[in-house]
Amino acid sequence: MSDILVHTEAGVCTISFNRLSRKNSITSDMYAAMAEAMQAANTDAAIRVVVIQGDETIFSAGNDIGDFLEKPPSGEDAPVFRFLRNIAACPKPIIAAVNGPAVGIGTTLLFHCDLVYAGDNAAFSMPFVNLGLCPEAASSLLVPQMFGYHRAAEALLLGEAFFAEAALEVGLVNKILPPTETNAFAQAQARKLAAKPLSAVMATKRLMKGGQADAVAQRMAEEGQSFGRMLREPAAREAFTAFMEKRKPDFSKL
Ligand code: COA
């Protein structure tokens, strides 16, 4: 079965991570499937709402680290960057249902969702610095805006995980649920949105987001350049190799 499942029913396109053996970490092929699903959502009149979900135990462990080592994304046409551009530009509402860990892009993609529902086991983290990397998905812009600078520094400089209650408090999450109910609740909210007049929903989203669409696109491009370069540098190579070898990274000479 595919590592990304895409299913559209009653106007709701659901994108599910389906790679539990690797904690739903995301490969280049998976980004390509997600980019394509988002593109369809952006243009297909039959799709009125998008839901992104994992299962009860894990949302996503972020980018596949083996992929980062062996075939790091190159150029702005890489599937990960296409996916990010498509999710940021989606004119229709996007709902995320997050249970368990949401690492790296598993958290940063949430800043491009309109509603986020979290299981009480949700754990968010953006450990880019710990991996010798910099933020992506315009998170260097959007996290300080939402969290305030100092909390953003905890999340992005220290790379510390934060949990469902803290995410609710800063406004990243709309509601906390038992993990067995998160995906179903997100679907119910999606059905509610799908029943509303799409033109009004889209106009409202455009007006709420419109003011900074250009700034987001520009920051994403800027981050993408640094991120692409840093992926190939010694700090990131050491972090990825250490993860694969199940040891602590040694940054003492970097
Ligand atoms: N890329 C590739 N493989 C990954 C992965 C990733 N991002 N995340 C987990 N895996 C693999 C593990 O290597 C392990 O493989 P193994 O069975 O061959 O040993 C398997 O998935 C299970 O992961 P494990 O770490 O044992 O699960 P856990 O429940 O103890 O921890 C996480 C879950 C998500 C907290 C932990 O796996 C993790 O921190 N992953 C890395 C996250 C990361 O740094 N992502 C990059 C962000 S830019």
PDB file of C-alpha atoms and ligand atoms in Angstrom:
ATOM      1  CA  MET A   1       0.000   0.000   0.000  1.00  0.00           C
ATOM      2  CA  SER A   2       1.144   3.553  -0.667  1.00  0.00           C
ATOM      3  CA  ASP A   3       2.917   5.558   2.047  1.00  0.00           C
ATOM      4  CA  ILE A   4       0.527   8.458   1.395  1.00  0.00           C
ATOM      5  CA  LEU A   5      -3.173   7.700   1.082  1.00  0.00           C
ATOM      6  CA  VAL A   6      -5.410  10.244  -0.627  1.00  0.00           C
ATOM      7  CA  HIS A   7      -9.158   9.823  -0.456  1.00  0.00           C
ATOM      8  CA  THR A   8     -11.866  12.277  -1.465  1.00  0.00           C
ATOM      9  CA  GLU A   9     -15.423  11.919  -0.244  1.00  0.00           C
ATOM     10  CA  ALA A  10     -18.267  14.413   0.125  1.00  0.00           C
ATOM     11  CA  GLY A  11     -15.983  17.332  -0.788  1.00  0.00           C
ATOM     12  CA  VAL A  12     -13.308  16.385   1.774  1.00  0.00           C
ATOM     13  CA  CYS A  13      -9.881  15.313   0.503  1.00  0.00           C
ATOM     14  CA  THR A  14      -8.063  13.381   3.222  1.00  0.00           C
ATOM     15  CA  ILE A  15      -4.305  12.962   2.992  1.00  0.00           C
ATOM     16  CA  SER A  16      -3.072  10.264   5.399  1.00  0.00           C
ATOM     17  CA  PHE A  17       0.482   9.410   6.322  1.00  0.00           C
ATOM     18  CA  ASN A  18       0.758   5.630   6.046  1.00  0.00           C
ATOM     19  CA  ARG A  19       4.327   4.681   6.853  1.00  0.00           C
ATOM     20  CA  LEU A  20       4.043   3.578  10.440  1.00  0.00           C
ATOM     21  CA  SER A  21       7.111   1.307  10.322  1.00  0.00           C
ATOM     22  CA  ARG A  22       9.204   4.481   9.855  1.00  0.00           C
ATOM     23  CA  LYS A  23       7.037   6.650  12.116  1.00  0.00           C
ATOM     24  CA  ASN A  24       5.432   8.318   9.105  1.00  0.00           C
ATOM     25  CA  SER A  25       8.716   9.973   8.171  1.00  0.00           C
ATOM     26  CA  ILE A  26       8.419  11.538   4.743  1.00  0.00           C
ATOM     27  CA  THR A  27      10.434  10.547   1.682  1.00  0.00           C
ATOM     28  CA  SER A  28      10.836  12.478  -1.519  1.00  0.00           C
ATOM     29  CA  ASP A  29       8.220  10.229  -3.202  1.00  0.00           C
ATOM     30  CA  MET A  30       5.782  10.972  -0.379  1.00  0.00           C
ATOM     31  CA  TYR A  31       6.297  14.733  -0.785  1.00  0.00           C
ATOM     32  CA  ALA A  32       5.622  14.293  -4.506  1.00  0.00           C
ATOM     33  CA  ALA A  33       2.314  12.544  -3.722  1.00  0.00           C
ATOM     34  CA  MET A  34       1.418  15.233  -1.170  1.00  0.00           C
ATOM     35  CA  ALA A  35       2.338  18.026  -3.590  1.00  0.00           C
ATOM     36  CA  GLU A  36       0.110  16.431  -6.228  1.00  0.00           C
ATOM     37  CA  ALA A  37      -2.792  15.989  -3.784  1.00  0.00           C
ATOM     38  CA  MET A  38      -2.506  19.632  -2.681  1.00  0.00           C
ATOM     39  CA  GLN A  39      -2.351  20.758  -6.305  1.00  0.00           C
ATOM     40  CA  ALA A  40      -5.553  18.810  -7.033  1.00  0.00           C
ATOM     41  CA  ALA A  41      -7.190  20.318  -3.944  1.00  0.00           C
ATOM     42  CA  ASN A  42      -6.233  23.789  -5.139  1.00  0.00           C
ATOM     43  CA  THR A  43      -7.777  23.331  -8.572  1.00  0.00           C
ATOM     44  CA  ASP A  44     -10.460  20.592  -8.379  1.00  0.00           C
ATOM     45  CA  ALA A  45     -13.929  22.058  -7.785  1.00  0.00           C
ATOM     46  CA  ALA A  46     -15.042  18.773  -6.195  1.00  0.00           C
ATOM     47  CA  ILE A  47     -12.633  19.340  -3.291  1.00  0.00           C
ATOM     48  CA  ARG A  48     -13.851  21.879  -0.719  1.00  0.00           C
ATOM     49  CA  VAL A  49     -11.727  21.012   2.337  1.00  0.00           C
ATOM     50  CA  VAL A  50      -8.435  19.164   2.932  1.00  0.00           C
ATOM     51  CA  VAL A  51      -7.654  17.044   6.001  1.00  0.00           C
ATOM     52  CA  ILE A  52      -4.109  15.912   6.842  1.00  0.00           C
ATOM     53  CA  GLN A  53      -3.778  13.117   9.395  1.00  0.00           C
ATOM     54  CA  GLY A  54      -1.623  10.346  10.796  1.00  0.00           C
ATOM     55  CA  ASP A  55      -2.875   7.603  13.087  1.00  0.00           C
ATOM     56  CA  GLU A  56      -3.550   7.514  16.846  1.00  0.00           C
ATOM     57  CA  THR A  57       0.111   7.116  17.768  1.00  0.00           C
ATOM     58  CA  ILE A  58       2.067   9.303  15.355  1.00  0.00           C
ATOM     59  CA  PHE A  59       1.498  12.238  13.033  1.00  0.00           C
ATOM     60  CA  SER A  60       4.927  12.354  11.378  1.00  0.00           C
ATOM     61  CA  ALA A  61       8.602  12.013  12.339  1.00  0.00           C
ATOM     62  CA  GLY A  62       9.401  14.645   9.712  1.00  0.00           C
ATOM     63  CA  ASN A  63      11.703  14.218   6.792  1.00  0.00           C
ATOM     64  CA  ASP A  64      13.135  10.731   6.249  1.00  0.00           C
ATOM     65  CA  ILE A  65      16.690  11.090   7.520  1.00  0.00           C
ATOM     66  CA  GLY A  66      18.073   8.406   5.209  1.00  0.00           C
ATOM     67  CA  ASP A  67      16.663  10.436   2.315  1.00  0.00           C
ATOM     68  CA  PHE A  68      18.312  13.581   3.688  1.00  0.00           C
ATOM     69  CA  LEU A  69      21.651  11.736   3.666  1.00  0.00           C
ATOM     70  CA  GLU A  70      21.349   9.968   0.339  1.00  0.00           C
ATOM     71  CA  LYS A  71      19.290  12.278  -1.861  1.00  0.00           C
ATOM     72  CA  PRO A  72      18.852  15.685  -0.254  1.00  0.00           C
ATOM     73  CA  PRO A  73      16.375  17.904  -2.113  1.00  0.00           C
ATOM     74  CA  SER A  74      18.104  19.984  -4.754  1.00  0.00           C
ATOM     75  CA  GLY A  75      16.614  23.099  -6.248  1.00  0.00           C
ATOM     76  CA  GLU A  76      13.270  24.738  -5.697  1.00  0.00           C
ATOM     77  CA  ASP A  77      11.478  22.153  -7.819  1.00  0.00           C
ATOM     78  CA  ALA A  78      12.261  19.396  -5.309  1.00  0.00           C
ATOM     79  CA  PRO A  79       9.027  17.661  -4.170  1.00  0.00           C
ATOM     80  CA  VAL A  80       9.305  19.003  -0.601  1.00  0.00           C
ATOM     81  CA  PHE A  81       9.416  22.596  -1.817  1.00  0.00           C
ATOM     82  CA  ARG A  82       6.575  21.989  -4.293  1.00  0.00           C
ATOM     83  CA  PHE A  83       4.486  20.571  -1.448  1.00  0.00           C
ATOM     84  CA  LEU A  84       5.265  23.556   0.773  1.00  0.00           C
ATOM     85  CA  ARG A  85       4.377  26.061  -1.932  1.00  0.00           C
ATOM     86  CA  ASN A  86       1.119  24.226  -2.667  1.00  0.00           C
ATOM     87  CA  ILE A  87       0.022  23.991   0.968  1.00  0.00           C
ATOM     88  CA  ALA A  88       0.884  27.647   1.618  1.00  0.00           C
ATOM     89  CA  ALA A  89      -1.066  28.762  -1.445  1.00  0.00           C
ATOM     90  CA  CYS A  90      -4.105  26.500  -0.913  1.00  0.00           C
ATOM     91  CA  PRO A  91      -7.213  28.668  -1.235  1.00  0.00           C
ATOM     92  CA  LYS A  92      -9.416  26.126   0.564  1.00  0.00           C
ATOM     93  CA  PRO A  93      -9.451  25.268   4.275  1.00  0.00           C
ATOM     94  CA  ILE A  94      -6.973  22.711   5.562  1.00  0.00           C
ATOM     95  CA  ILE A  95      -7.544  20.813   8.805  1.00  0.00           C
ATOM     96  CA  ALA A  96      -4.853  18.791  10.589  1.00  0.00           C
ATOM     97  CA  ALA A  97      -5.422  15.996  13.102  1.00  0.00           C
ATOM     98  CA  VAL A  98      -2.254  15.436  15.133  1.00  0.00           C
ATOM     99  CA  ASN A  99      -1.630  12.557  17.527  1.00  0.00           C
ATOM    100  CA  GLY A 100       1.751  11.640  18.950  1.00  0.00           C
ATOM    101  CA  PRO A 101       4.994  13.136  17.634  1.00  0.00           C
ATOM    102  CA  ALA A 102       4.922  15.825  14.950  1.00  0.00           C
ATOM    103  CA  VAL A 103       8.582  16.488  14.181  1.00  0.00           C
ATOM    104  CA  GLY A 104      10.128  19.062  11.841  1.00  0.00           C
ATOM    105  CA  ILE A 105       7.861  19.548   8.866  1.00  0.00           C
ATOM    106  CA  GLY A 106       5.271  17.540  10.829  1.00  0.00           C
ATOM    107  CA  THR A 107       4.946  20.677  12.963  1.00  0.00           C
ATOM    108  CA  THR A 108       5.817  23.408  10.463  1.00  0.00           C
ATOM    109  CA  LEU A 109       3.137  22.319   7.972  1.00  0.00           C
ATOM    110  CA  LEU A 110       0.576  23.043  10.706  1.00  0.00           C
ATOM    111  CA  PHE A 111       1.269  26.768  10.361  1.00  0.00           C
ATOM    112  CA  HIS A 112      -0.323  26.476   6.911  1.00  0.00           C
ATOM    113  CA  CYS A 113      -3.431  24.722   8.207  1.00  0.00           C
ATOM    114  CA  ASP A 114      -6.568  26.595   9.216  1.00  0.00           C
ATOM    115  CA  LEU A 115      -7.703  24.323  12.036  1.00  0.00           C
ATOM    116  CA  VAL A 116      -5.544  21.948  14.086  1.00  0.00           C
ATOM    117  CA  TYR A 117      -6.928  19.263  16.397  1.00  0.00           C
ATOM    118  CA  ALA A 118      -4.511  17.453  18.679  1.00  0.00           C
ATOM    119  CA  GLY A 119      -4.629  14.262  20.660  1.00  0.00           C
ATOM    120  CA  ASP A 120      -3.593  14.606  24.293  1.00  0.00           C
ATOM    121  CA  ASN A 121      -0.486  12.596  23.315  1.00  0.00           C
ATOM    122  CA  ALA A 122       0.634  15.154  20.712  1.00  0.00           C
ATOM    123  CA  ALA A 123       4.293  16.249  20.913  1.00  0.00           C
ATOM    124  CA  PHE A 124       5.448  19.015  18.597  1.00  0.00           C
ATOM    125  CA  SER A 125       9.089  19.748  17.799  1.00  0.00           C
ATOM    126  CA  MET A 126      11.160  21.688  15.315  1.00  0.00           C
ATOM    127  CA  PRO A 127      14.704  20.372  16.005  1.00  0.00           C
ATOM    128  CA  PHE A 128      16.323  21.986  12.958  1.00  0.00           C
ATOM    129  CA  VAL A 129      19.276  23.473  14.853  1.00  0.00           C
ATOM    130  CA  ASN A 130      19.920  20.100  16.544  1.00  0.00           C
ATOM    131  CA  LEU A 131      20.222  18.637  13.053  1.00  0.00           C
ATOM    132  CA  GLY A 132      22.572  21.354  11.790  1.00  0.00           C
ATOM    133  CA  LEU A 133      19.747  22.916   9.781  1.00  0.00           C
ATOM    134  CA  CYS A 134      17.640  26.071   9.740  1.00  0.00           C
ATOM    135  CA  PRO A 135      13.843  26.423   9.785  1.00  0.00           C
ATOM    136  CA  GLU A 136      11.716  25.772   6.686  1.00  0.00           C
ATOM    137  CA  ALA A 137       8.092  26.261   5.605  1.00  0.00           C
ATOM    138  CA  ALA A 138       8.320  29.963   6.559  1.00  0.00           C
ATOM    139  CA  SER A 139       8.427  28.834  10.196  1.00  0.00           C
ATOM    140  CA  SER A 140      11.148  31.418  10.917  1.00  0.00           C
ATOM    141  CA  LEU A 141       8.459  34.019  10.174  1.00  0.00           C
ATOM    142  CA  LEU A 142       5.298  32.285  11.389  1.00  0.00           C
ATOM    143  CA  VAL A 143       6.503  30.758  14.686  1.00  0.00           C
ATOM    144  CA  PRO A 144       7.681  34.079  16.227  1.00  0.00           C
ATOM    145  CA  GLN A 145       4.454  35.705  15.007  1.00  0.00           C
ATOM    146  CA  MET A 146       2.275  33.112  16.729  1.00  0.00           C
ATOM    147  CA  PHE A 147       4.355  32.269  19.813  1.00  0.00           C
ATOM    148  CA  GLY A 148       6.127  35.570  20.507  1.00  0.00           C
ATOM    149  CA  TYR A 149       9.885  35.768  20.007  1.00  0.00           C
ATOM    150  CA  HIS A 150      11.131  34.141  23.203  1.00  0.00           C
ATOM    151  CA  ARG A 151       8.901  31.092  23.034  1.00  0.00           C
ATOM    152  CA  ALA A 152       9.800  30.786  19.361  1.00  0.00           C
ATOM    153  CA  ALA A 153      13.481  30.793  20.366  1.00  0.00           C
ATOM    154  CA  GLU A 154      12.825  27.908  22.760  1.00  0.00           C
ATOM    155  CA  ALA A 155      11.153  25.946  20.007  1.00  0.00           C
ATOM    156  CA  LEU A 156      13.510  26.876  17.157  1.00  0.00           C
ATOM    157  CA  LEU A 157      16.906  27.558  18.765  1.00  0.00           C
ATOM    158  CA  LEU A 158      16.789  24.961  21.545  1.00  0.00           C
ATOM    159  CA  GLY A 159      14.575  22.702  19.434  1.00  0.00           C
ATOM    160  CA  GLU A 160      12.636  21.674  22.528  1.00  0.00           C
ATOM    161  CA  ALA A 161       9.458  19.655  22.173  1.00  0.00           C
ATOM    162  CA  PHE A 162       6.208  21.109  23.453  1.00  0.00           C
ATOM    163  CA  PHE A 163       3.000  19.319  24.144  1.00  0.00           C
ATOM    164  CA  ALA A 164      -0.714  19.622  23.436  1.00  0.00           C
ATOM    165  CA  GLU A 165      -1.568  22.025  26.299  1.00  0.00           C
ATOM    166  CA  ALA A 166       1.249  24.431  25.368  1.00  0.00           C
ATOM    167  CA  ALA A 167       0.232  24.259  21.707  1.00  0.00           C
ATOM    168  CA  LEU A 168      -3.343  25.094  22.691  1.00  0.00           C
ATOM    169  CA  GLU A 169      -2.165  28.002  24.819  1.00  0.00           C
ATOM    170  CA  VAL A 170      -0.137  29.630  22.037  1.00  0.00           C
ATOM    171  CA  GLY A 171      -2.904  29.108  19.498  1.00  0.00           C
ATOM    172  CA  LEU A 172      -1.315  26.425  17.311  1.00  0.00           C
ATOM    173  CA  VAL A 173      -4.058  23.984  18.272  1.00  0.00           C
ATOM    174  CA  ASN A 174      -7.824  24.555  18.401  1.00  0.00           C
ATOM    175  CA  LYS A 175      -8.815  21.685  20.664  1.00  0.00           C
ATOM    176  CA  ILE A 176      -7.328  18.705  22.515  1.00  0.00           C
ATOM    177  CA  LEU A 177      -9.047  15.355  22.250  1.00  0.00           C
ATOM    178  CA  PRO A 178      -8.447  11.729  23.207  1.00  0.00           C
ATOM    179  CA  PRO A 179      -6.224  10.293  20.428  1.00  0.00           C
ATOM    180  CA  THR A 180      -8.939   7.813  19.481  1.00  0.00           C
ATOM    181  CA  GLU A 181     -11.243  10.731  18.604  1.00  0.00           C
ATOM    182  CA  THR A 182      -8.943  13.250  16.883  1.00  0.00           C
ATOM    183  CA  ASN A 183      -9.220  12.050  13.300  1.00  0.00           C
ATOM    184  CA  ALA A 184     -12.996  11.566  13.524  1.00  0.00           C
ATOM    185  CA  PHE A 185     -13.438  15.030  15.035  1.00  0.00           C
ATOM    186  CA  ALA A 186     -11.342  16.579  12.242  1.00  0.00           C
ATOM    187  CA  GLN A 187     -13.514  14.779   9.694  1.00  0.00           C
ATOM    188  CA  ALA A 188     -16.698  16.066  11.344  1.00  0.00           C
ATOM    189  CA  GLN A 189     -15.356  19.643  11.265  1.00  0.00           C
ATOM    190  CA  ALA A 190     -14.371  19.142   7.621  1.00  0.00           C
ATOM    191  CA  ARG A 191     -17.898  18.027   6.748  1.00  0.00           C
ATOM    192  CA  LYS A 192     -19.247  21.162   8.433  1.00  0.00           C
ATOM    193  CA  LEU A 193     -16.929  23.366   6.378  1.00  0.00           C
ATOM    194  CA  ALA A 194     -17.693  21.441   3.176  1.00  0.00           C
ATOM    195  CA  ALA A 195     -21.380  22.222   3.617  1.00  0.00           C
ATOM    196  CA  LYS A 196     -20.761  25.975   3.690  1.00  0.00           C
ATOM    197  CA  PRO A 197     -20.722  28.154   0.552  1.00  0.00           C
ATOM    198  CA  LEU A 198     -17.231  27.614  -0.881  1.00  0.00           C
ATOM    199  CA  SER A 199     -16.996  31.129  -2.308  1.00  0.00           C
ATOM    200  CA  ALA A 200     -17.534  32.650   1.158  1.00  0.00           C
ATOM    201  CA  VAL A 201     -15.105  30.205   2.792  1.00  0.00           C
ATOM    202  CA  MET A 202     -12.416  30.933   0.204  1.00  0.00           C
ATOM    203  CA  ALA A 203     -12.915  34.707   0.329  1.00  0.00           C
ATOM    204  CA  THR A 204     -12.621  34.637   4.121  1.00  0.00           C
ATOM    205  CA  LYS A 205      -9.445  32.554   4.059  1.00  0.00           C
ATOM    206  CA  ARG A 206      -7.963  34.785   1.360  1.00  0.00           C
ATOM    207  CA  LEU A 207      -8.718  37.909   3.392  1.00  0.00           C
ATOM    208  CA  MET A 208      -7.310  36.435   6.620  1.00  0.00           C
ATOM    209  CA  LYS A 209      -4.132  35.180   4.934  1.00  0.00           C
ATOM    210  CA  GLY A 210      -3.800  37.640   2.087  1.00  0.00           C
ATOM    211  CA  GLY A 211      -1.823  40.293   3.915  1.00  0.00           C
ATOM    212  CA  GLN A 212       1.233  38.141   4.187  1.00  0.00           C
ATOM    213  CA  ALA A 213       1.065  35.646   1.330  1.00  0.00           C
ATOM    214  CA  ASP A 214       3.973  37.345  -0.435  1.00  0.00           C
ATOM    215  CA  ALA A 215       6.065  37.540   2.744  1.00  0.00           C
ATOM    216  CA  VAL A 216       5.468  33.818   3.381  1.00  0.00           C
ATOM    217  CA  ALA A 217       6.454  32.869  -0.169  1.00  0.00           C
ATOM    218  CA  GLN A 218       9.546  35.050   0.014  1.00  0.00           C
ATOM    219  CA  ARG A 219      10.627  33.662   3.411  1.00  0.00           C
ATOM    220  CA  MET A 220      10.087  30.082   2.217  1.00  0.00           C
ATOM    221  CA  ALA A 221      12.328  30.694  -0.772  1.00  0.00           C
ATOM    222  CA  GLU A 222      14.979  32.325   1.426  1.00  0.00           C
ATOM    223  CA  GLU A 223      14.883  29.489   3.977  1.00  0.00           C
ATOM    224  CA  GLY A 224      14.930  26.905   1.180  1.00  0.00           C
ATOM    225  CA  GLN A 225      18.241  28.236  -0.112  1.00  0.00           C
ATOM    226  CA  SER A 226      19.945  28.025   3.296  1.00  0.00           C
ATOM    227  CA  PHE A 227      18.295  24.703   4.142  1.00  0.00           C
ATOM    228  CA  GLY A 228      19.394  23.158   0.832  1.00  0.00           C
ATOM    229  CA  ARG A 229      22.980  24.277   1.411  1.00  0.00           C
ATOM    230  CA  MET A 230      23.077  23.256   5.097  1.00  0.00           C
ATOM    231  CA  LEU A 231      21.811  19.744   4.320  1.00  0.00           C
ATOM    232  CA  ARG A 232      25.138  19.088   2.601  1.00  0.00           C
ATOM    233  CA  GLU A 233      27.350  20.626   5.307  1.00  0.00           C
ATOM    234  CA  PRO A 234      29.284  18.716   8.013  1.00  0.00           C
ATOM    235  CA  ALA A 235      26.956  19.530  10.972  1.00  0.00           C
ATOM    236  CA  ALA A 236      23.876  18.091   9.261  1.00  0.00           C
ATOM    237  CA  ARG A 237      25.798  15.105   7.853  1.00  0.00           C
ATOM    238  CA  GLU A 238      27.035  14.321  11.372  1.00  0.00           C
ATOM    239  CA  ALA A 239      23.505  14.661  12.839  1.00  0.00           C
ATOM    240  CA  PHE A 240      21.950  12.388  10.199  1.00  0.00           C
ATOM    241  CA  THR A 241      24.722   9.792  10.420  1.00  0.00           C
ATOM    242  CA  ALA A 242      24.434   9.783  14.221  1.00  0.00           C
ATOM    243  CA  PHE A 243      20.669   9.206  13.981  1.00  0.00           C
ATOM    244  CA  MET A 244      21.171   6.298  11.573  1.00  0.00           C
ATOM    245  CA  GLU A 245      23.886   4.845  13.830  1.00  0.00           C
ATOM    246  CA  LYS A 246      21.687   5.374  16.928  1.00  0.00           C
ATOM    247  CA  ARG A 247      24.269   7.506  18.740  1.00  0.00           C
ATOM    248  CA  LYS A 248      24.506  11.091  19.939  1.00  0.00           C
ATOM    249  CA  PRO A 249      25.926  13.525  17.361  1.00  0.00           C
ATOM    250  CA  ASP A 250      29.354  15.028  18.058  1.00  0.00           C
ATOM    251  CA  PHE A 251      29.365  18.710  17.098  1.00  0.00           C
ATOM    252  CA  SER A 252      32.477  19.512  19.162  1.00  0.00           C
ATOM    253  CA  LYS A 253      34.566  20.345  16.084  1.00  0.00           C
ATOM    254  CA  LEU A 254      31.779  22.035  14.097  1.00  0.00           C
TER     255      LEU A 254
HETATM  256  N1  COA B   1      13.723   9.162   9.203  1.00  0.00           N
HETATM  257  C1  COA B   1      14.025   7.877   8.999  1.00  0.00           C
HETATM  258  N2  COA B   1      13.706   6.892   9.867  1.00  0.00           N
HETATM  259  C2  COA B   1      13.038   7.254  10.975  1.00  0.00           C
HETATM  260  C3  COA B   1      12.697   8.584  11.247  1.00  0.00           C
HETATM  261  C4  COA B   1      13.064   9.574  10.300  1.00  0.00           C
HETATM  262  N3  COA B   1      12.759  10.869  10.465  1.00  0.00           N
HETATM  263  N4  COA B   1      12.041   8.640  12.432  1.00  0.00           N
HETATM  264  C5  COA B   1      11.991   7.375  12.890  1.00  0.00           C
HETATM  265  N5  COA B   1      12.595   6.536  12.016  1.00  0.00           N
HETATM  266  C6  COA B   1      12.765   5.087  12.135  1.00  0.00           C
HETATM  267  C7  COA B   1      13.767   4.772  13.271  1.00  0.00           C
HETATM  268  O1  COA B   1      15.105   4.832  12.795  1.00  0.00           O
HETATM  269  C8  COA B   1      13.343   3.378  13.649  1.00  0.00           C
HETATM  270  O2  COA B   1      13.895   2.483  12.717  1.00  0.00           O
HETATM  271  P1  COA B   1      14.344   1.000  13.183  1.00  0.00           P
HETATM  272  O3  COA B   1      13.059   0.288  13.508  1.00  0.00           O
HETATM  273  O4  COA B   1      15.025   0.459  11.973  1.00  0.00           O
HETATM  274  O5  COA B   1      15.256   1.163  14.366  1.00  0.00           O
HETATM  275  C9  COA B   1      11.812   3.404  13.429  1.00  0.00           C
HETATM  276  O6  COA B   1      11.536   4.483  12.559  1.00  0.00           O
HETATM  277  C10 COA B   1      11.063   3.640  14.724  1.00  0.00           C
HETATM  278  O7  COA B   1      11.552   4.848  15.309  1.00  0.00           O
HETATM  279  P2  COA B   1      11.939   4.981  16.850  1.00  0.00           P
HETATM  280  O8  COA B   1      12.869   6.135  16.993  1.00  0.00           O
HETATM  281  O9  COA B   1      12.394   3.660  17.380  1.00  0.00           O
HETATM  282  O10 COA B   1      10.494   5.325  17.482  1.00  0.00           O
HETATM  283  P3  COA B   1      10.171   6.091  18.854  1.00  0.00           P
HETATM  284  O11 COA B   1       8.710   5.891  19.079  1.00  0.00           O
HETATM  285  O12 COA B   1      11.133   5.714  19.936  1.00  0.00           O
HETATM  286  O13 COA B   1      10.440   7.657  18.522  1.00  0.00           O
HETATM  287  C11 COA B   1      10.315   9.667  17.202  1.00  0.00           C
HETATM  288  C12 COA B   1       9.644   8.336  17.564  1.00  0.00           C
HETATM  289  C13 COA B   1       9.541  10.289  16.060  1.00  0.00           C
HETATM  290  C14 COA B   1      10.292  10.604  18.410  1.00  0.00           C
HETATM  291  C15 COA B   1      11.790   9.407  16.816  1.00  0.00           C
HETATM  292  O14 COA B   1      11.792   8.358  15.869  1.00  0.00           O
HETATM  293  C16 COA B   1      12.509  10.579  16.205  1.00  0.00           C
HETATM  294  O15 COA B   1      12.915  11.495  16.907  1.00  0.00           O
HETATM  295  N6  COA B   1      12.727  10.544  14.875  1.00  0.00           N
HETATM  296  C17 COA B   1      13.562  11.500  14.177  1.00  0.00           C
HETATM  297  C18 COA B   1      12.827  12.790  13.997  1.00  0.00           C
HETATM  298  C19 COA B   1      13.649  13.792  13.230  1.00  0.00           C
HETATM  299  O16 COA B   1      14.693  14.248  13.661  1.00  0.00           O
HETATM  300  N7  COA B   1      13.145  14.132  12.031  1.00  0.00           N
HETATM  301  C20 COA B   1      13.744  15.070  11.137  1.00  0.00           C
HETATM  302  C21 COA B   1      13.108  16.388  11.323  1.00  0.00           C
HETATM  303  S1  COA B   1      13.722  17.605  10.165  1.00  0.00           S
END
